[in-house]
Amino acid sequence: MLDVSCNDVKKLIDPHPYSGSVETHRQLPAQGLDPEDVLAELKWMAETEDLPAMTGRVSGSVYHGGHEHYALLNNAFGFFSHANALQRDMYPSATRFEAEIIAMTRSLLGADDDVCGALTSGGTESLTTQMLVYRDVAREDRGVTEPEMIIPVTAHCALDKAAHYLGVRLLKAPVDSGFQVDVDWVADHITDRTIALLGSAGNYQYGVVDPIEELGALALRHGIGLHVDACLGGYILPWAERLGRTVSPFDFRVPGVTSLSADPHKYGYGLKGTGVLLYRNQELRRRQYFTATDWSGGMYLSPGMAGSRSVGLLASTWAAMVILGQPGYRAGAERIFAAADQIRTAVRGIPGLTLLGESPFIVAFTTDPEGDIYDVGDRLSARGWRLNGLQNPAGLHFCITLANADPAVAEEFAGDLRSCVEAASGSPAGQTQTGMLYGLSAAGPAGRASADRILRTALDIFHDTP
């Protein structure tokens, strides 16, 4: 029996918006459907769902936004969509694509030829895999049986998921007023159980880069690993530096950095489902491999958690990188930074708003204490904007992508934001759509338990037919 009703979930999102307008299939059709009808239905759904992002009103999510670009990647994917990357004897092209993606990423992130890597399905798999590696290194080399990893409180929630799966205790370090991790706190909490440290470049909430140089010095002093989560910033922060912006060092040029993750399906402009996980040396990378020599089906090898993988994703990611090249990535970053600057200037000019953190590509902000940022978020949503809600402290962020980089979009957002702040200033604070989960989770154990039930009910509904 579900703990929370469907109506509770529908306050957050309608899980079945097509119910009643399309046929629901609860078993295989007695007769196969007409291919043209199927494709027409898929096209209609895709165009309907893409519309908000294509108007530039969605934070993050769609990082390129150009359908000509996606058409190229879809063509590349189609050539290899059926091919399995496990079967390198049949599809040796997978080796070329994977190796070159790793090499191009390595070059972008200040690494020498000793740095190596592997492809993953994205940030969650990358962050889980690095934790597995450091857990096993500590267990096998130092006898650590109660592993701990120290991360910023702003680190991505995928690390909580990884720790849950792998039996690792997370120590969450506080951050300062600029949302950078407190290095002194980290230093005070390193023990013989610590398997590794982690810093973000930049973090999801604010796009802030943690003080990686200081974390690297700590890691070297204690002989432990340091992972840099650059899943979000790995393919755009290097261009900020090249374009003359100040960026704290975060990549393999920093002594003490032993691994780094970056997602080509974000600012690398690839299709969803690709991540790159880099290691300082091959010894670390080999700790993530799985091999079996005595299976009755033959000898088995796998570089990571996935088994079968479509070579199509490798081909399309490779195609994105070589088609755009350095000029394409540089020009895209320049447009994104300019749009972020424009929006940041607008936020500064609106009474009652305060910026949170500093980033060249994310603009995060909140209201003064007497305001209600979630009310502002609701009013923006009513005007078609989809920003991301933050908590602790309450806030909103706009992750700027190429889909938002038109100056006219930034100008329109600035006007709508000002109007929404002015309208919200006269409204009493209370429960809002934007803040529903965030408000519950900040309300103590009872609120968090209620929010947890809503989330679990949502997952049940997402996997069931209406």
mmCIF file of C-alpha atoms in Angstrom, residues 162-433:
data_model
loop_
_atom_site.group_PDB
_atom_site.id
_atom_site.type_symbol
_atom_site.label_atom_id
_atom_site.label_comp_id
_atom_site.label_asym_id
_atom_site.label_seq_id
_atom_site.Cartn_x
_atom_site.Cartn_y
_atom_site.Cartn_z
ATOM 1 C CA ALA A 162 27.037 5.608 -3.708
ATOM 2 C CA ALA A 163 27.805 5.509 0.005
ATOM 3 C CA HIS A 164 24.464 3.782 0.630
ATOM 4 C CA TYR A 165 25.312 1.076 -1.902
ATOM 5 C CA LEU A 166 28.959 0.640 -0.933
ATOM 6 C CA GLY A 167 28.830 0.859 2.853
ATOM 7 C CA VAL A 168 30.962 3.990 3.108
ATOM 8 C CA ARG A 169 30.339 6.610 5.800
ATOM 9 C CA LEU A 170 30.263 10.178 4.519
ATOM 10 C CA LEU A 171 31.594 13.027 6.641
ATOM 11 C CA LYS A 172 30.103 16.242 5.298
ATOM 12 C CA ALA A 173 32.224 19.322 5.772
ATOM 13 C CA PRO A 174 30.574 22.738 6.144
ATOM 14 C CA VAL A 175 31.135 25.494 3.620
ATOM 15 C CA ASP A 176 32.012 29.149 4.074
ATOM 16 C CA SER A 177 29.963 32.180 3.062
ATOM 17 C CA GLY A 178 31.109 31.717 -0.531
ATOM 18 C CA PHE A 179 29.998 28.064 -0.477
ATOM 19 C CA GLN A 180 33.541 26.670 -0.655
ATOM 20 C CA VAL A 181 34.369 23.738 1.592
ATOM 21 C CA ASP A 182 35.965 24.509 4.974
ATOM 22 C CA VAL A 183 39.439 23.018 4.520
ATOM 23 C CA ASP A 184 40.308 23.342 8.214
ATOM 24 C CA TRP A 185 37.258 21.230 9.096
ATOM 25 C CA VAL A 186 38.347 18.642 6.548
ATOM 26 C CA ALA A 187 41.863 18.570 8.002
ATOM 27 C CA ASP A 188 40.532 18.091 11.525
ATOM 28 C CA HIS A 189 38.406 15.094 10.504
ATOM 29 C CA ILE A 190 40.930 13.015 8.547
ATOM 30 C CA THR A 191 41.615 9.744 10.371
ATOM 31 C CA ASP A 192 43.059 6.336 9.552
ATOM 32 C CA ARG A 193 39.570 5.424 8.287
ATOM 33 C CA THR A 194 39.552 8.164 5.636
ATOM 34 C CA ILE A 195 39.721 6.637 2.170
ATOM 35 C CA ALA A 196 39.661 9.875 0.138
ATOM 36 C CA LEU A 197 38.643 13.518 -0.021
ATOM 37 C CA LEU A 198 36.382 15.132 -2.591
ATOM 38 C CA GLY A 199 35.929 18.624 -3.963
ATOM 39 C CA SER A 200 33.531 20.005 -6.580
ATOM 40 C CA ALA A 201 34.296 21.980 -9.722
ATOM 41 C CA GLY A 202 31.752 23.426 -9.683
ATOM 42 C CA ASN A 203 29.066 22.308 -7.312
ATOM 43 C CA TYR A 204 25.518 21.794 -8.577
ATOM 44 C CA GLN A 205 23.881 24.454 -6.417
ATOM 45 C CA TYR A 206 26.107 27.449 -7.109
ATOM 46 C CA GLY A 207 28.707 26.403 -9.694
ATOM 47 C CA VAL A 208 31.409 27.186 -7.113
ATOM 48 C CA VAL A 209 34.847 25.543 -7.340
ATOM 49 C CA ASP A 210 36.146 24.234 -4.026
ATOM 50 C CA PRO A 211 39.759 25.049 -2.968
ATOM 51 C CA ILE A 212 41.221 22.034 -4.748
ATOM 52 C CA GLU A 213 44.843 23.101 -4.237
ATOM 53 C CA GLU A 214 44.398 23.071 -0.463
ATOM 54 C CA LEU A 215 42.538 19.768 -0.555
ATOM 55 C CA GLY A 216 45.316 18.347 -2.742
ATOM 56 C CA ALA A 217 47.946 19.358 -0.202
ATOM 57 C CA LEU A 218 45.953 17.587 2.520
ATOM 58 C CA ALA A 219 45.585 14.461 0.401
ATOM 59 C CA LEU A 220 49.320 14.340 -0.269
ATOM 60 C CA ARG A 221 50.168 14.891 3.385
ATOM 61 C CA HIS A 222 47.991 11.968 4.465
ATOM 62 C CA GLY A 223 48.667 9.666 1.523
ATOM 63 C CA ILE A 224 45.024 9.445 0.438
ATOM 64 C CA GLY A 225 43.136 10.112 -2.781
ATOM 65 C CA LEU A 226 41.413 13.306 -3.876
ATOM 66 C CA HIS A 227 38.569 13.102 -6.350
ATOM 67 C CA VAL A 228 37.390 16.219 -8.183
ATOM 68 C CA ASP A 229 33.742 16.111 -9.176
ATOM 69 C CA ALA A 230 33.843 18.170 -12.361
ATOM 70 C CA CYS A 231 30.846 16.377 -13.855
ATOM 71 C CA LEU A 232 29.136 19.735 -14.298
ATOM 72 C CA GLY A 233 32.079 22.065 -14.883
ATOM 73 C CA GLY A 234 34.672 19.840 -16.539
ATOM 74 C CA TYR A 235 33.943 20.855 -20.121
ATOM 75 C CA ILE A 236 33.246 24.553 -19.541
ATOM 76 C CA LEU A 237 35.522 25.763 -16.747
ATOM 77 C CA PRO A 238 38.687 25.253 -18.850
ATOM 78 C CA TRP A 239 37.280 27.722 -21.366
ATOM 79 C CA ALA A 240 36.619 30.283 -18.643
ATOM 80 C CA GLU A 241 40.328 30.258 -17.884
ATOM 81 C CA ARG A 242 41.233 30.449 -21.569
ATOM 82 C CA LEU A 243 38.889 33.424 -21.950
ATOM 83 C CA GLY A 244 40.663 35.350 -19.208
ATOM 84 C CA ARG A 245 38.330 34.682 -16.287
ATOM 85 C CA THR A 246 39.641 33.787 -12.868
ATOM 86 C CA VAL A 247 39.137 30.099 -12.116
ATOM 87 C CA SER A 248 40.617 28.358 -9.092
ATOM 88 C CA PRO A 249 42.904 25.493 -10.213
ATOM 89 C CA PHE A 250 40.971 22.249 -10.083
ATOM 90 C CA ASP A 251 42.353 19.749 -12.596
ATOM 91 C CA PHE A 252 45.376 17.443 -12.908
ATOM 92 C CA ARG A 253 47.785 20.370 -12.768
ATOM 93 C CA VAL A 254 47.050 20.372 -9.022
ATOM 94 C CA PRO A 255 49.327 18.019 -7.070
ATOM 95 C CA GLY A 256 47.275 15.609 -5.018
ATOM 96 C CA VAL A 257 44.381 15.264 -7.465
ATOM 97 C CA THR A 258 44.178 11.531 -8.136
ATOM 98 C CA SER A 259 40.902 11.284 -10.066
ATOM 99 C CA LEU A 260 38.391 13.544 -11.798
ATOM 100 C CA SER A 261 34.986 13.057 -13.392
ATOM 101 C CA ALA A 262 33.491 15.132 -16.210
ATOM 102 C CA ASP A 263 30.287 14.613 -18.184
ATOM 103 C CA PRO A 264 30.330 15.005 -21.977
ATOM 104 C CA HIS A 265 26.521 14.925 -21.906
ATOM 105 C CA LYS A 266 26.511 18.308 -20.170
ATOM 106 C CA TYR A 267 28.803 21.045 -21.502
ATOM 107 C CA GLY A 268 30.508 18.516 -23.789
ATOM 108 C CA TYR A 269 27.221 18.671 -25.760
ATOM 109 C CA GLY A 270 26.934 14.903 -26.216
ATOM 110 C CA LEU A 271 23.833 12.753 -25.893
ATOM 111 C CA LYS A 272 22.642 11.743 -22.442
ATOM 112 C CA GLY A 273 24.329 8.733 -20.928
ATOM 113 C CA THR A 274 28.050 9.510 -21.166
ATOM 114 C CA GLY A 275 30.599 10.362 -18.492
ATOM 115 C CA VAL A 276 34.395 10.318 -18.335
ATOM 116 C CA LEU A 277 36.262 9.168 -15.233
ATOM 117 C CA LEU A 278 39.984 10.003 -15.242
ATOM 118 C CA TYR A 279 42.711 8.622 -12.948
ATOM 119 C CA ARG A 280 46.211 9.835 -12.199
ATOM 120 C CA ASN A 281 47.639 6.415 -13.132
ATOM 121 C CA GLN A 282 46.726 2.984 -14.453
ATOM 122 C CA GLU A 283 47.036 1.322 -11.047
ATOM 123 C CA LEU A 284 44.011 3.261 -9.828
ATOM 124 C CA ARG A 285 42.023 2.602 -12.990
ATOM 125 C CA ARG A 286 42.647 -1.137 -12.753
ATOM 126 C CA ARG A 287 40.951 -1.173 -9.335
ATOM 127 C CA GLN A 288 37.607 -0.478 -11.043
ATOM 128 C CA TYR A 289 37.851 -3.392 -13.484
ATOM 129 C CA PHE A 290 35.975 -6.668 -13.082
ATOM 130 C CA THR A 291 37.319 -9.903 -14.536
ATOM 131 C CA ALA A 292 36.280 -13.534 -14.144
ATOM 132 C CA THR A 293 38.529 -16.329 -15.430
ATOM 133 C CA ASP A 294 36.528 -19.404 -14.364
ATOM 134 C CA TRP A 295 32.952 -18.637 -15.494
ATOM 135 C CA SER A 296 31.377 -21.513 -17.437
ATOM 136 C CA GLY A 297 30.429 -19.065 -20.184
ATOM 137 C CA GLY A 298 34.070 -18.235 -20.800
ATOM 138 C CA MET A 299 36.459 -15.608 -19.490
ATOM 139 C CA TYR A 300 34.686 -12.302 -18.802
ATOM 140 C CA LEU A 301 35.979 -8.789 -18.514
ATOM 141 C CA SER A 302 34.251 -5.474 -17.922
ATOM 142 C CA PRO A 303 35.813 -2.051 -17.299
ATOM 143 C CA GLY A 304 33.116 -0.935 -14.873
ATOM 144 C CA MET A 305 29.627 -1.436 -13.549
ATOM 145 C CA ALA A 306 27.831 -1.617 -16.879
ATOM 146 C CA GLY A 307 27.750 -4.767 -18.955
ATOM 147 C CA SER A 308 26.406 -4.204 -22.432
ATOM 148 C CA ARG A 309 26.798 -0.654 -23.686
ATOM 149 C CA SER A 310 25.734 0.787 -27.002
ATOM 150 C CA VAL A 311 28.648 1.874 -29.172
ATOM 151 C CA GLY A 312 26.203 4.483 -30.465
ATOM 152 C CA LEU A 313 26.746 6.644 -27.391
ATOM 153 C CA LEU A 314 30.512 6.434 -27.815
ATOM 154 C CA ALA A 315 30.247 7.331 -31.499
ATOM 155 C CA SER A 316 27.908 10.274 -30.912
ATOM 156 C CA THR A 317 30.019 11.681 -28.060
ATOM 157 C CA TRP A 318 33.165 11.374 -30.155
ATOM 158 C CA ALA A 319 31.363 13.058 -33.057
ATOM 159 C CA ALA A 320 30.250 15.971 -30.868
ATOM 160 C CA MET A 321 33.796 16.597 -29.682
ATOM 161 C CA VAL A 322 35.543 16.429 -33.049
ATOM 162 C CA ILE A 323 32.837 18.394 -34.905
ATOM 163 C CA LEU A 324 32.831 21.265 -32.398
ATOM 164 C CA GLY A 325 36.583 21.260 -31.802
ATOM 165 C CA GLN A 326 38.288 23.969 -29.793
ATOM 166 C CA PRO A 327 36.643 26.875 -31.702
ATOM 167 C CA GLY A 328 33.143 25.477 -31.141
ATOM 168 C CA TYR A 329 33.590 24.922 -27.426
ATOM 169 C CA ARG A 330 35.286 28.266 -26.932
ATOM 170 C CA ALA A 331 32.568 30.183 -28.800
ATOM 171 C CA GLY A 332 29.826 28.377 -26.900
ATOM 172 C CA ALA A 333 31.435 29.119 -23.554
ATOM 173 C CA GLU A 334 31.845 32.776 -24.460
ATOM 174 C CA ARG A 335 28.118 33.068 -25.212
ATOM 175 C CA ILE A 336 27.167 31.260 -21.993
ATOM 176 C CA PHE A 337 29.405 33.450 -19.838
ATOM 177 C CA ALA A 338 28.025 36.599 -21.440
ATOM 178 C CA ALA A 339 24.437 35.499 -20.767
ATOM 179 C CA ALA A 340 25.287 34.592 -17.166
ATOM 180 C CA ASP A 341 26.896 38.018 -16.697
ATOM 181 C CA GLN A 342 23.777 39.691 -18.076
ATOM 182 C CA ILE A 343 21.472 37.773 -15.723
ATOM 183 C CA ARG A 344 23.777 38.281 -12.738
ATOM 184 C CA THR A 345 23.787 42.034 -13.359
ATOM 185 C CA ALA A 346 19.986 41.986 -13.496
ATOM 186 C CA VAL A 347 19.751 40.136 -10.163
ATOM 187 C CA ARG A 348 22.074 42.660 -8.528
ATOM 188 C CA GLY A 349 19.808 45.453 -9.719
ATOM 189 C CA ILE A 350 16.599 44.070 -8.196
ATOM 190 C CA PRO A 351 15.934 45.193 -4.608
ATOM 191 C CA GLY A 352 15.347 42.304 -2.236
ATOM 192 C CA LEU A 353 17.533 39.779 -4.077
ATOM 193 C CA THR A 354 20.977 38.507 -3.054
ATOM 194 C CA LEU A 355 23.390 36.486 -5.174
ATOM 195 C CA LEU A 356 24.677 33.176 -3.787
ATOM 196 C CA GLY A 357 28.216 32.164 -4.700
ATOM 197 C CA GLU A 358 30.275 33.048 -7.764
ATOM 198 C CA SER A 359 30.314 31.088 -10.999
ATOM 199 C CA PRO A 360 30.823 31.944 -14.658
ATOM 200 C CA PHE A 361 27.873 29.781 -15.747
ATOM 201 C CA ILE A 362 25.399 29.465 -12.836
ATOM 202 C CA VAL A 363 23.452 32.354 -11.309
ATOM 203 C CA ALA A 364 22.076 31.453 -7.862
ATOM 204 C CA PHE A 365 20.117 33.887 -5.717
ATOM 205 C CA THR A 366 17.701 34.286 -2.828
ATOM 206 C CA THR A 367 15.475 36.932 -1.307
ATOM 207 C CA ASP A 368 16.098 39.039 1.763
ATOM 208 C CA PRO A 369 14.962 37.304 4.996
ATOM 209 C CA GLU A 370 11.510 38.877 4.880
ATOM 210 C CA GLY A 371 10.924 37.588 1.332
ATOM 211 C CA ASP A 372 9.882 34.167 0.029
ATOM 212 C CA ILE A 373 12.133 32.952 -2.782
ATOM 213 C CA TYR A 374 9.870 29.954 -3.399
ATOM 214 C CA ASP A 375 6.934 32.297 -4.046
ATOM 215 C CA VAL A 376 9.145 34.029 -6.606
ATOM 216 C CA GLY A 377 9.890 30.604 -8.089
ATOM 217 C CA ASP A 378 6.192 29.784 -8.392
ATOM 218 C CA ARG A 379 5.498 33.062 -10.145
ATOM 219 C CA LEU A 380 8.363 32.475 -12.576
ATOM 220 C CA SER A 381 7.003 28.977 -13.255
ATOM 221 C CA ALA A 382 3.621 30.474 -14.088
ATOM 222 C CA ARG A 383 5.385 32.575 -16.735
ATOM 223 C CA GLY A 384 7.029 29.486 -18.237
ATOM 224 C CA TRP A 385 10.450 29.561 -16.561
ATOM 225 C CA ARG A 386 11.840 26.336 -15.066
ATOM 226 C CA LEU A 387 14.501 27.192 -12.500
ATOM 227 C CA ASN A 388 15.969 24.818 -9.917
ATOM 228 C CA GLY A 389 15.007 25.219 -6.269
ATOM 229 C CA LEU A 390 17.729 25.131 -3.607
ATOM 230 C CA GLN A 391 17.608 24.660 0.139
ATOM 231 C CA ASN A 392 19.807 25.369 3.159
ATOM 232 C CA PRO A 393 19.678 28.236 2.322
ATOM 233 C CA ALA A 394 16.484 28.564 0.297
ATOM 234 C CA GLY A 395 17.218 29.813 -3.178
ATOM 235 C CA LEU A 396 16.877 29.413 -6.936
ATOM 236 C CA HIS A 397 19.504 28.872 -9.552
ATOM 237 C CA PHE A 398 19.667 29.352 -13.278
ATOM 238 C CA CYS A 399 22.242 27.072 -14.899
ATOM 239 C CA ILE A 400 22.997 28.827 -18.172
ATOM 240 C CA THR A 401 23.399 26.681 -21.279
ATOM 241 C CA LEU A 402 23.588 27.390 -24.986
ATOM 242 C CA ALA A 403 19.791 27.124 -25.060
ATOM 243 C CA ASN A 404 19.635 30.218 -22.811
ATOM 244 C CA ALA A 405 22.511 32.164 -24.361
ATOM 245 C CA ASP A 406 20.464 34.549 -26.533
ATOM 246 C CA PRO A 407 20.714 38.055 -24.986
ATOM 247 C CA ALA A 408 16.971 38.474 -25.620
ATOM 248 C CA VAL A 409 16.266 35.505 -23.319
ATOM 249 C CA ALA A 410 18.317 37.059 -20.531
ATOM 250 C CA GLU A 411 16.568 40.393 -21.003
ATOM 251 C CA GLU A 412 13.136 38.738 -20.893
ATOM 252 C CA PHE A 413 14.082 36.779 -17.775
ATOM 253 C CA ALA A 414 15.308 39.930 -16.049
ATOM 254 C CA GLY A 415 12.003 41.660 -16.664
ATOM 255 C CA ASP A 416 9.941 38.690 -15.490
ATOM 256 C CA LEU A 417 12.121 38.247 -12.418
ATOM 257 C CA ARG A 418 11.686 41.854 -11.378
ATOM 258 C CA SER A 419 7.912 41.619 -11.815
ATOM 259 C CA CYS A 420 7.744 38.363 -9.836
ATOM 260 C CA VAL A 421 9.827 39.743 -6.959
ATOM 261 C CA GLU A 422 7.644 42.833 -6.754
ATOM 262 C CA ALA A 423 4.456 40.725 -6.779
ATOM 263 C CA ALA A 424 5.806 38.278 -4.207
ATOM 264 C CA SER A 425 6.865 41.019 -1.805
ATOM 265 C CA GLY A 426 3.251 41.610 -0.829
ATOM 266 C CA SER A 427 2.347 37.946 -0.340
ATOM 267 C CA PRO A 428 2.516 36.082 2.964
ATOM 268 C CA ALA A 429 5.179 33.360 3.133
ATOM 269 C CA GLY A 430 3.774 29.851 3.013
ATOM 270 C CA GLN A 431 3.791 26.499 1.284
ATOM 271 C CA THR A 432 4.652 26.810 -2.387
ATOM 272 C CA GLN A 433 5.106 24.461 -5.309
#
